[in-house]
Coordinates of C-alpha atoms and ligand atoms in Angstrom, one line a residue:
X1 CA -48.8 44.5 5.8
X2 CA -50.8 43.7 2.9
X3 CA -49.4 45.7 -0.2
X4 CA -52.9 47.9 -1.6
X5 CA -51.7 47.6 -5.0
X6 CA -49.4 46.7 -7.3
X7 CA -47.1 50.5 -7.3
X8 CA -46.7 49.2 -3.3
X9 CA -45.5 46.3 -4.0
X10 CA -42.9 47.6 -6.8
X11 CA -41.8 49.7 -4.4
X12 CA -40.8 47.0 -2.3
X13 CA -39.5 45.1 -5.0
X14 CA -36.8 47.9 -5.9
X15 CA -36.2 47.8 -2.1
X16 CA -35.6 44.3 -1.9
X17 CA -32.8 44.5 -5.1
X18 CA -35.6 43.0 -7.2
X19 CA -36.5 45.4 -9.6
X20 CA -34.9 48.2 -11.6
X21 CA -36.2 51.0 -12.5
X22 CA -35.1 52.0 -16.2
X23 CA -35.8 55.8 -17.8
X24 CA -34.4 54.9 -20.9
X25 CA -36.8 54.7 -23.7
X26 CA -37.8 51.6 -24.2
X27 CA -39.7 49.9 -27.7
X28 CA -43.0 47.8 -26.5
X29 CA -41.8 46.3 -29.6
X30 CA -39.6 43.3 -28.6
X31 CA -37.3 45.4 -26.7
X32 CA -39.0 45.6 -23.4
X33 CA -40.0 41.5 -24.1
X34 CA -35.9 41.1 -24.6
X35 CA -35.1 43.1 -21.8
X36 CA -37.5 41.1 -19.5
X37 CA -36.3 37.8 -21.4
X38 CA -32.7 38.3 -20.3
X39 CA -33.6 39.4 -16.9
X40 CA -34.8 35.6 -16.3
X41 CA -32.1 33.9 -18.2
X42 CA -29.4 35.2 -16.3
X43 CA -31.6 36.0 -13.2
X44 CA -31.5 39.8 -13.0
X45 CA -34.0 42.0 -11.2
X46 CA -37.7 42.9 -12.4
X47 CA -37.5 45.9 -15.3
X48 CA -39.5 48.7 -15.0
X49 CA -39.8 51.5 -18.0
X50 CA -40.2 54.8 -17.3
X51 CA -40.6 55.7 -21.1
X52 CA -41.8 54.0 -23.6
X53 CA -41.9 54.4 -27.1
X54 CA -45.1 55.9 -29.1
X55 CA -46.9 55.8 -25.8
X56 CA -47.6 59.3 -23.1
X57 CA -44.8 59.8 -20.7
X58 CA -46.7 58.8 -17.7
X59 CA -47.4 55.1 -19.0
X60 CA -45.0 52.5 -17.3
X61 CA -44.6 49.0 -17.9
X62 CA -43.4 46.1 -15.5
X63 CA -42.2 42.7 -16.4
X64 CA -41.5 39.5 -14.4
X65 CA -42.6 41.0 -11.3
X66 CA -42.8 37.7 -9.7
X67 CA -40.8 35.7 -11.4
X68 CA -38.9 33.8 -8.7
X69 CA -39.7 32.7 -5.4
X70 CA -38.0 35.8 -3.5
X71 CA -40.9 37.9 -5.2
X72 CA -43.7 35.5 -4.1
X73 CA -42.4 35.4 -0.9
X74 CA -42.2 39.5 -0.9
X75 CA -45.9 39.2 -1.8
X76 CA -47.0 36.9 0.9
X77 CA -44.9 39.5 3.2
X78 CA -42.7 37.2 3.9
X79 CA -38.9 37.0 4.6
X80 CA -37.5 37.4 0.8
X81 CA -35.2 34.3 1.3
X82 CA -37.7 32.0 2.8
X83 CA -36.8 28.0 1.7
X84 CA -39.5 27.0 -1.2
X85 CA -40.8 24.3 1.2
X86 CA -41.9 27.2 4.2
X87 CA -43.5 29.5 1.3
X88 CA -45.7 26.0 0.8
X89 CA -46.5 25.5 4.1
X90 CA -47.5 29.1 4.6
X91 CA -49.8 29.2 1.8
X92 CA -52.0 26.4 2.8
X93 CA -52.1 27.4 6.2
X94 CA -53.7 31.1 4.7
X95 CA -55.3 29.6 1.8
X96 CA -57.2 27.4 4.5
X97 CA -58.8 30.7 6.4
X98 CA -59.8 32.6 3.0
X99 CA -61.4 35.8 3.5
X100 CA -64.0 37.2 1.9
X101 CA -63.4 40.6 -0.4
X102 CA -66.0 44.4 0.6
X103 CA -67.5 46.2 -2.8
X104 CA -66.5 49.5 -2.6
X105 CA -68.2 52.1 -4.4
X106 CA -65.1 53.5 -6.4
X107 CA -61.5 53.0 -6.5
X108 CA -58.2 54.1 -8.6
X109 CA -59.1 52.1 -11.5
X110 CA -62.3 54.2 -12.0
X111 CA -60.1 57.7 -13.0
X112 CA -60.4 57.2 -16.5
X113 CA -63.3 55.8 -18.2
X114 CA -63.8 55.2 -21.6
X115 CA -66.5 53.5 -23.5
X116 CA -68.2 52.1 -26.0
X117 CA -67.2 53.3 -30.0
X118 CA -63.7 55.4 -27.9
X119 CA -62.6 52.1 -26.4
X120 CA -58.9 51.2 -28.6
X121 CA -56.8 48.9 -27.5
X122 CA -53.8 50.1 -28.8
X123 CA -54.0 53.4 -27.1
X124 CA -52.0 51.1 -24.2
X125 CA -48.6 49.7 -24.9
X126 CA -49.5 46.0 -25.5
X127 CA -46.6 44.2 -26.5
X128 CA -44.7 42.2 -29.1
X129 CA -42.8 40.4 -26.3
X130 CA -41.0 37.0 -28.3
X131 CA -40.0 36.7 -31.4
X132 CA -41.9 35.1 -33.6
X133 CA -44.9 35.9 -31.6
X134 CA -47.9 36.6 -34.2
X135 CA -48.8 39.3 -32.5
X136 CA -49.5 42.2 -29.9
X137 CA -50.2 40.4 -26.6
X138 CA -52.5 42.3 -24.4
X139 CA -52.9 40.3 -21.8
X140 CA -50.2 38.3 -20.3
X141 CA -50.1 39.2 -16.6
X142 CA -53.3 40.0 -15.5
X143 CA -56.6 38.6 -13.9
X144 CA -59.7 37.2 -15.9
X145 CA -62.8 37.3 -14.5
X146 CA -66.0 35.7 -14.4
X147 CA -68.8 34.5 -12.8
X148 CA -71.3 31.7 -12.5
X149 CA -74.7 31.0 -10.4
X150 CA -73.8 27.4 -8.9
X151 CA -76.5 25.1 -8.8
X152 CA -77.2 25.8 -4.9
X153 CA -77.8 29.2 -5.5
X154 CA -74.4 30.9 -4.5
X155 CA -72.4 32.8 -6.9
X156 CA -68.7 31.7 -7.8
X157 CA -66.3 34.6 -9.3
X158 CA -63.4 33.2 -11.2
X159 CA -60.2 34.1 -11.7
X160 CA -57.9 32.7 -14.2
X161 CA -54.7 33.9 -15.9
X162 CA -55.5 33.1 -19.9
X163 CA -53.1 35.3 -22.2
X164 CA -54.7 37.1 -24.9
X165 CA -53.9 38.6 -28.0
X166 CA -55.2 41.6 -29.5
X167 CA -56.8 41.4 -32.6
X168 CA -57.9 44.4 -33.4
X169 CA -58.9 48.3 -31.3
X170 CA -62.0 46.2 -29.4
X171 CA -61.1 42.5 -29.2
X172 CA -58.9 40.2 -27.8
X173 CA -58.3 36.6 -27.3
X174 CA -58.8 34.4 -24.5
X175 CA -56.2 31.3 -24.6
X176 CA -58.7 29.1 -22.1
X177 CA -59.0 25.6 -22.6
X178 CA -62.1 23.7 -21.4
X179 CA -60.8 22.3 -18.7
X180 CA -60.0 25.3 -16.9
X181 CA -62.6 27.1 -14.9
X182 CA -62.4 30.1 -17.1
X183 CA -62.9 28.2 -20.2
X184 CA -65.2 25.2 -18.3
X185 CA -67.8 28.9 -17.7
X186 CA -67.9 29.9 -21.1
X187 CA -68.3 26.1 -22.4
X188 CA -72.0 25.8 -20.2
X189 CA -72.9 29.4 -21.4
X190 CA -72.2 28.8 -24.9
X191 CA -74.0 25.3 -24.5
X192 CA -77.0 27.6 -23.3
X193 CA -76.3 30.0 -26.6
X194 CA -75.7 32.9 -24.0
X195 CA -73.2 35.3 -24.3
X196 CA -70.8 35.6 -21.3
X197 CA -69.8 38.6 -19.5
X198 CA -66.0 38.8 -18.5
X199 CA -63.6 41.5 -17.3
X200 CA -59.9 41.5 -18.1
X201 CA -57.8 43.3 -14.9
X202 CA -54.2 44.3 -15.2
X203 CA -51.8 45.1 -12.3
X204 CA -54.3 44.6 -9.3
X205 CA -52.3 43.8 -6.1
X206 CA -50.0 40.7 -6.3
X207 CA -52.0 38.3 -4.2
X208 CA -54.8 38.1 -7.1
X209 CA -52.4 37.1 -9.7
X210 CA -50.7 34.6 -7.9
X211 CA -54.3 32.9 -6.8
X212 CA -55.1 33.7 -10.8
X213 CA -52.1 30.9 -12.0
X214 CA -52.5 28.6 -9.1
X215 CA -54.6 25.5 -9.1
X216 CA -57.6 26.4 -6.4
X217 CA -60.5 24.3 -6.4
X218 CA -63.8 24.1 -8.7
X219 CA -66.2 26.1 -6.9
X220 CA -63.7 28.2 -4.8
X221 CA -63.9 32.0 -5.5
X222 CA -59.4 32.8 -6.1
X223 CA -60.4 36.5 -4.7
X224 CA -61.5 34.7 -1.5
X225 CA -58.1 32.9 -1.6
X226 CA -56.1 36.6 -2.1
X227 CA -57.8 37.8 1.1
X228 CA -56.6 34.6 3.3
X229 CA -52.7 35.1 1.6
X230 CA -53.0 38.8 2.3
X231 CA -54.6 38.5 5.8
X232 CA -57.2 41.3 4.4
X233 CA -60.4 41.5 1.6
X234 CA -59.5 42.5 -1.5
X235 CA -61.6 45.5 -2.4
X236 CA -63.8 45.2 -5.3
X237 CA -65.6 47.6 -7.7
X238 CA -68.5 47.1 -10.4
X239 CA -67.6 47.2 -13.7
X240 CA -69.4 50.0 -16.0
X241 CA -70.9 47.7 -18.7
X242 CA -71.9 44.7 -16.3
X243 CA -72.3 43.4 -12.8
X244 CA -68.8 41.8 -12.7
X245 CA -66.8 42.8 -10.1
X246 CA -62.8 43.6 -10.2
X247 CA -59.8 44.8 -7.7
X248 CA -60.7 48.6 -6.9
X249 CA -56.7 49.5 -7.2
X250 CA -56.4 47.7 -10.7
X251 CA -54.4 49.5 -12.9
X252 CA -56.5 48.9 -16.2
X253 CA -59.4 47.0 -16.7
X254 CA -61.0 45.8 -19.8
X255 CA -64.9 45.2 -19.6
X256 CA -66.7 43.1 -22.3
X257 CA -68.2 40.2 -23.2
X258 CA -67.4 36.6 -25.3
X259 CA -70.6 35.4 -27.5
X260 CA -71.0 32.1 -27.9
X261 CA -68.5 29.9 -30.0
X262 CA -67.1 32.9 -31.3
X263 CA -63.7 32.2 -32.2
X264 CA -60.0 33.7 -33.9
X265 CA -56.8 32.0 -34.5
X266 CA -54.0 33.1 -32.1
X267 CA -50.4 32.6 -31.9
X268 CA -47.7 31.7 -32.2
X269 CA -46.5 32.5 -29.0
X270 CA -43.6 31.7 -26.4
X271 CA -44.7 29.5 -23.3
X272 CA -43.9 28.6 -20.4
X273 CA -42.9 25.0 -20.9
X274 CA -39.8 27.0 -22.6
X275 CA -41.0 26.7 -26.4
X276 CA -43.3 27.5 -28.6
X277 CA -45.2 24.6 -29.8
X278 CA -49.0 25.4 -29.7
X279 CA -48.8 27.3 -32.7
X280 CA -52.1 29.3 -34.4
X281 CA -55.0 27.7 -33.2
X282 CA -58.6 29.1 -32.9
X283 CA -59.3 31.0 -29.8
X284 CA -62.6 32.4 -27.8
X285 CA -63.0 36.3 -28.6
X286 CA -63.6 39.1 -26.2
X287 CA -64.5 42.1 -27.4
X288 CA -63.9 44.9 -24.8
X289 CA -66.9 47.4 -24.2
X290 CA -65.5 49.4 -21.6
X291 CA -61.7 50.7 -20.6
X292 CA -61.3 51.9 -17.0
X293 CA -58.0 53.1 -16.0
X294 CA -55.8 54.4 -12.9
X295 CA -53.6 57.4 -13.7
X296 CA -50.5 56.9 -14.8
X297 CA -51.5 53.6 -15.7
X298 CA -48.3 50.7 -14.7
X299 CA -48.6 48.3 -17.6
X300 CA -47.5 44.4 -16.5
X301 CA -46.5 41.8 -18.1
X302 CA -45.1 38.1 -18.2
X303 CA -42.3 37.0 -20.8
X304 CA -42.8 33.1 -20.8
X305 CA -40.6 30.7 -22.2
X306 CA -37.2 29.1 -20.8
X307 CA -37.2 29.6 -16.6
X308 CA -37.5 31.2 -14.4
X309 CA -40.3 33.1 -15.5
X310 CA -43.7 34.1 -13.7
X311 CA -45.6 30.7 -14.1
X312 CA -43.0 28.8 -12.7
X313 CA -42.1 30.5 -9.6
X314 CA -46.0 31.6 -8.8
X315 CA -47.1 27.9 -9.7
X316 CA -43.9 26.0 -8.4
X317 CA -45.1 26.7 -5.0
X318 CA -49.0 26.4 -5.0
X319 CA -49.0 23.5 -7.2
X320 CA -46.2 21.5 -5.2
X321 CA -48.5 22.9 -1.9
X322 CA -51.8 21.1 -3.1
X323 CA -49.8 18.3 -4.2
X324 CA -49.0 18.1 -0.6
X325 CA -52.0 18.1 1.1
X326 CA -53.7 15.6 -1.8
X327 CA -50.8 12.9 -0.1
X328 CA -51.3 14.1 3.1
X329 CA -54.7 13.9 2.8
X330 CA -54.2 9.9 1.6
X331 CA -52.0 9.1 4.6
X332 CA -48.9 8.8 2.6
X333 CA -46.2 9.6 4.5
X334 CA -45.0 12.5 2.6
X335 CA -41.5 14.3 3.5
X336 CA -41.6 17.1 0.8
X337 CA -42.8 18.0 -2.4
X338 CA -40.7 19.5 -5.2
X339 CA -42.2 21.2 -8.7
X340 CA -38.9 22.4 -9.8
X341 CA -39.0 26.2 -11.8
X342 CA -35.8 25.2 -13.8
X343 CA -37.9 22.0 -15.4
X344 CA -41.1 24.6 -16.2
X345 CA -43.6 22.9 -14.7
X346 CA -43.4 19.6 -16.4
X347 CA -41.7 17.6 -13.5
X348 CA -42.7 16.8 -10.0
X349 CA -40.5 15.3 -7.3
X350 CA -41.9 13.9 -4.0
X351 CA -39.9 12.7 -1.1
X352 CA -41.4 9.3 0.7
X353 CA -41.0 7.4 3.7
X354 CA -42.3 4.0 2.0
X355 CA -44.3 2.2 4.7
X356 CA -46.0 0.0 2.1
X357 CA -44.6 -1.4 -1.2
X358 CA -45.9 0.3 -4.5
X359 CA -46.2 3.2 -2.6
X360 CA -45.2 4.7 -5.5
X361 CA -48.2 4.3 -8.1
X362 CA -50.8 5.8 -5.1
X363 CA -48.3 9.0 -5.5
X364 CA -48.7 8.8 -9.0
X365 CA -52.6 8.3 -8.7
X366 CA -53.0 11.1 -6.7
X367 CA -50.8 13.6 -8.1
X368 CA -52.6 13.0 -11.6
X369 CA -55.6 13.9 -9.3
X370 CA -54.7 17.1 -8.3
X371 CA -55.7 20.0 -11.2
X372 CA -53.1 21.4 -13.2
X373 CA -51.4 18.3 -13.1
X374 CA -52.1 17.6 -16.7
X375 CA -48.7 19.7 -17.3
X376 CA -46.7 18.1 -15.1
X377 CA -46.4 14.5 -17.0
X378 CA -43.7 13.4 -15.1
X379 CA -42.8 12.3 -11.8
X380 CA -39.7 11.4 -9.5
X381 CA -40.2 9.4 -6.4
X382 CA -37.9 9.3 -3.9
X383 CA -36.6 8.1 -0.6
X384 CA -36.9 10.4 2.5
X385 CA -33.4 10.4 2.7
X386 CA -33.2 12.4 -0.9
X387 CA -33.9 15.9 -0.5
X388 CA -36.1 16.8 -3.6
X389 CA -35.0 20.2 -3.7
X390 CA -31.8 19.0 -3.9
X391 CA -31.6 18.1 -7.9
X392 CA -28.0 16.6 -8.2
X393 CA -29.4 14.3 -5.2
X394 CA -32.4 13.6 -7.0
X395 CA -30.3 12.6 -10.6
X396 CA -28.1 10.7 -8.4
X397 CA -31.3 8.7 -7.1
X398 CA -32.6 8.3 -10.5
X399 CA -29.7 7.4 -12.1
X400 CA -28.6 4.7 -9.2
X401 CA -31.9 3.4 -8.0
X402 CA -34.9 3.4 -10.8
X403 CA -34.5 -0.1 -12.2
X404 CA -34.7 0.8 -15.9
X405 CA -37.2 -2.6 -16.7
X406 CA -39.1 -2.7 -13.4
X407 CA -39.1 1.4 -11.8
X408 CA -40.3 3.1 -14.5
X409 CA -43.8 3.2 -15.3
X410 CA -45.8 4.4 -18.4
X411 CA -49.2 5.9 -18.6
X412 CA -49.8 5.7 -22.3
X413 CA -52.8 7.4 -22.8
X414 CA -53.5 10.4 -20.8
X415 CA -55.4 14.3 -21.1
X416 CA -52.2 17.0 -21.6
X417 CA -52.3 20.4 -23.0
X418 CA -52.1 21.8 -25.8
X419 CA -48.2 23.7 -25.2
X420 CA -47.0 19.8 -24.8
X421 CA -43.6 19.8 -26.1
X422 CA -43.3 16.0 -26.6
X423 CA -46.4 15.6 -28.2
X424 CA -46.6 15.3 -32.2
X425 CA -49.3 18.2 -33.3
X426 CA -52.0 15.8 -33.5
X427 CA -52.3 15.0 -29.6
X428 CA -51.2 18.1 -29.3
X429 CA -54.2 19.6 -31.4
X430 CA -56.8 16.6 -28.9
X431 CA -54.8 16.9 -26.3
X432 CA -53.8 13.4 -26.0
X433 CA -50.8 12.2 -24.4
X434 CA -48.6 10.5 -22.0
X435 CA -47.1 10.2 -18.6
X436 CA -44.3 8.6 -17.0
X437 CA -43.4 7.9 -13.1
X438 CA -39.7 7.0 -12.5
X439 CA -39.9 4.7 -8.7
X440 CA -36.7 5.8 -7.2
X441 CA -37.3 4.2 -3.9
X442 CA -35.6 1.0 -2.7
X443 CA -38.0 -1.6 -2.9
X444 CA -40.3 -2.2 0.3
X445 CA -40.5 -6.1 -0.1
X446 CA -36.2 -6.6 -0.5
X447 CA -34.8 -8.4 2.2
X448 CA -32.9 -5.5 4.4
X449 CA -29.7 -7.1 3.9
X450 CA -30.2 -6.5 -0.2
X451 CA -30.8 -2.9 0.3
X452 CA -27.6 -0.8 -0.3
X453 CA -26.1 1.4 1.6
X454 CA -24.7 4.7 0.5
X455 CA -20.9 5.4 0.9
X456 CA -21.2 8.7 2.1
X457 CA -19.5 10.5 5.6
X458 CA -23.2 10.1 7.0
X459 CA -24.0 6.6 6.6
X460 CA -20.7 4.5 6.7
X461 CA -18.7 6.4 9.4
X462 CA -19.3 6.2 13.2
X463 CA -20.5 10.1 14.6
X464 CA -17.4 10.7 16.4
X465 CA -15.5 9.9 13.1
X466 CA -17.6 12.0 11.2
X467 CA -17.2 15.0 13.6
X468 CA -13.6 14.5 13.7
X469 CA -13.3 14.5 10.3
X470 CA -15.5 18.0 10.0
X471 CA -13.2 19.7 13.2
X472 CA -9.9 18.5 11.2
X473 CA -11.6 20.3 8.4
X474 CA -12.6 23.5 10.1
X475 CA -8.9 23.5 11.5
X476 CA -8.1 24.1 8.0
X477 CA -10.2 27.0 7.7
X478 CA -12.5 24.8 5.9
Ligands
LIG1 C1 -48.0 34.3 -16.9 C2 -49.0 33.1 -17.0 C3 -49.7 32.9 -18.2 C4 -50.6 31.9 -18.3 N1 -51.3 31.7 -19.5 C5 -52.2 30.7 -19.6 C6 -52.9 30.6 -20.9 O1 -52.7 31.3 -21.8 N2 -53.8 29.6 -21.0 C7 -54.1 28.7 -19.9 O2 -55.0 27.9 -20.0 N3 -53.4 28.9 -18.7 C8 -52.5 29.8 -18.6 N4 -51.8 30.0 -17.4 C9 -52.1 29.0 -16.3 C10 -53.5 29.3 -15.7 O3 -53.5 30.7 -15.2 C11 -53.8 28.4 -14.5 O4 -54.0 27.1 -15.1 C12 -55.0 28.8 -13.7 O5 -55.1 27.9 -12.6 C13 -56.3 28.8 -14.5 O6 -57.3 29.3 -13.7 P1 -58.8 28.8 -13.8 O7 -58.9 27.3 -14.0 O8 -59.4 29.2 -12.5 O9 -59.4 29.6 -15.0 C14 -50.9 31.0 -17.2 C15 -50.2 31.3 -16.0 C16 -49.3 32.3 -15.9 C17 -48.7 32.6 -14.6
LIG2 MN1 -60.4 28.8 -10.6

């Protein structure tokens, strides 16, 4: 059953062991981003505050609430301990029926409506989530929208996740970079000196957000995405102060509009590569013409930084799925795909059976293909016999089988982003840098007899041995 919004899908969280709800008051002040911080260091349920300090008694806020791959699979409705590589498979197979979302004429997120010269930001409790953070982050778990007439006519609705800070009671930033979609739209409307109509939605149902992080296609409408992961469309409303559309059920919603090459400097920040290295740089400006709000409005949020946070559970699995079908697509014959949440997005690990030699650079030449690839500057090939999900397996392939002169191979000039951790602050500021493949596979074009063999119970023992081994074992209580 598709959850209708986002208080549904808490509930099933807490159901599921994966959230906690907390009545103590809470400070939006770096409290509630500590709180949520710890939860994903040591890997403790989803908080939820009941109270929070300054702010009316009927505001909540939640944190992390998918933030590893038992919430994504809760939000797929899926079995909560589903393996990383089924949640995959499942979401191309829905992502390749999407389904279109029904305007309704009102929803939840209508019951308040404020506009104009009453709209203040900080009437909500925005917070100061790491420290160090220069500032009150508004947005960090949330939907941006926007839309674009496509050169045959059609319309394309966008929906990104792009944090944003709030500078002061009416705007906020918008941390897109040009080549995302979000920040690709504003780019042509600022080339065309137009101003750019956008609407900011927090806490819609949890299908939208995870379709907001993930790497769909140029031209494909995430919303349509939500309704093929959820098996049902996504009901949308019109905004007050423009034609956008957003999730009827969202919990608050932020109308406004971005003029052209209007920008403020953000930052510093915490992100997801597990530092904060992008420092204050200039940033697009939305300034906010209309609040609409649900009752009892359930504030979310994402505390990025060291895993397992939000990014790298949502994007672990959609990321490492379109990485998938780019090789399946190719013909490569692909066993699995890994984009492990411990190493934040930066690594990708993909299991091969090698039917040609080299088949390791068209891996590499496709993966660098796929979008959102530009964080993920390196990659780990490996045999089909090493599981990629399996990381000692995978460090045991790398450190036994990447020749160290001849298997590993350097891109030295490539596009990254600006969070790059490696880079010095000058690619970081042209986003200019490197990327690295690591060929763990056993050479196609060695004579068989050169190939080794691993000395493990599977490969150098007889069957019966290795069964009689496991039964002696088992005798043992073993
Ligand atoms: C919690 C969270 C925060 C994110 N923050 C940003 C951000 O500030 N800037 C950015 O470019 N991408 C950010 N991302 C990644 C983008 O959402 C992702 O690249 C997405 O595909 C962009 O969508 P778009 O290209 O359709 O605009 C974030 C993802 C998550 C899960
Ligand atoms: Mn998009």
């Amino acid at each position: 059953m598709a959850f209708n919004d986002v208080r549904e899908f808490i509930d099933k969280l807490e159901q599921e062991g994966e959230l906690v709800r907390m009545t103590d008051e809470v400070d939006w002040n770096l409290e509630a981003g500590a709180i949520l911080r710890a939860s994903h260091e040591k890997r403790l349920p989803a908080p939820y505050f009941e109270k929070i300090k300054d702010y009316p008694s009927n505001y909540k806020m939640a944190g992390g609430i998918l933030a590893n791959h038992r919430r994504v699979a809760i939000a797929m409705d899926m079995d909560p301990d589903t393996p990383p590589s089924e949640l995959q498979e499942e979401y191309l197979k829905r992502s390749r029926n999407p389904i279109k979302p029904v305007v309704v004429k009102s929803g939840p997120c209508k019951e308040n409506i404020i506009l104009g010269k009453d709209v203040d930001l900080t009437k909500f409790p925005a917070p100061i989530i790491h420290g160090g953070d220069g500032g009150r982050f508004f947005a960090t778990f949330h939907l941006n929208i926007s839309s674009e007439v496509q050169p045959d006519g059609t319309t394309w609705t966008n929906y990104g996740m792009h944090r944003g800070m709030m500078f002061d009671e009416k705007r906020l930033g918008v941390t897109a970079d040009p080549p995302t979609h979000f920040g690709g739209m504003l780019t042509r409307c600022e080339e065309r000196g137009e101003t750019m109509k956008t609407a900011i939605a927090i806490g819609p149902e949890p299908t939208c957000l995870i379709c907001s992080a993930s790497p769909i296609p140029f031209g494909v409408s995430e919303v349509d995405v939500a309704g093929g992961l959820r098996r049902k469309p996504v009901e949308l409303v019109k905004c007050e102060t423009s034609d956008i559309l957003v999730p009827a059920t969202s919990e608050i919603v932020l109308e406004g509009e971005m003029r052209p090459h209007e920008r403020e400097v953000d930052g510093p920040f915490g992100e997801f590569t597990g530092y904060g290295v992008a420092g204050q740089l200039p940033r697009p400006v939305m300034r906010v013409t209309a609040i609409t709000h649900r009752n009892n409005p359930v504030f979310t949020y994402s505390n990025e930084g060291m895993p397992l946070a939000d990014s790298h559970s949502i994007v672990s699995i959609t990321k490492a799925a379109e990485c998938l079908k780019a090789l399946r697509n190719f013909g490569i014959d692909v066993k699995a795909v890994n984009v492990p949440p411990e190493c934040a997005l930066q690594l990708t690990i993909v299991s091969v059976k090698t039917t040609y030699a080299n088949v390791a650079t068209d891996i590499a030449n496709i993966i660098w293909s796929v979008r959102a690839s530009r964080s993920m500057y390196y990659l780990i090939v490996v045999d089909e016999n090493v599981d990629p999900f399996d990381l000692p397996m995978v460090l045991h392939a790398l450190s036994s089988k990447c020749h160290p002169g001849k298997g590993i191979f350097q891109i030295k000039k490539a596009p990254i982003i600006s969070y790059t951790p490696y880079a010095d602050s000058h690619e970081r500021l042209h986003r200019s840098g490197a990327r690295a493949y690591f060929d763990c596979t056993w050479p196609k074009d060695w004579p068989a007899e050169e190939v080794p063999i691993r000395t493990s119970l599977a490969e150098t023992y007889p069957e019966d041995m290795q069964k009689k081994a496991l039964d002696r074992w088992k005798k043992y209580g073993f």
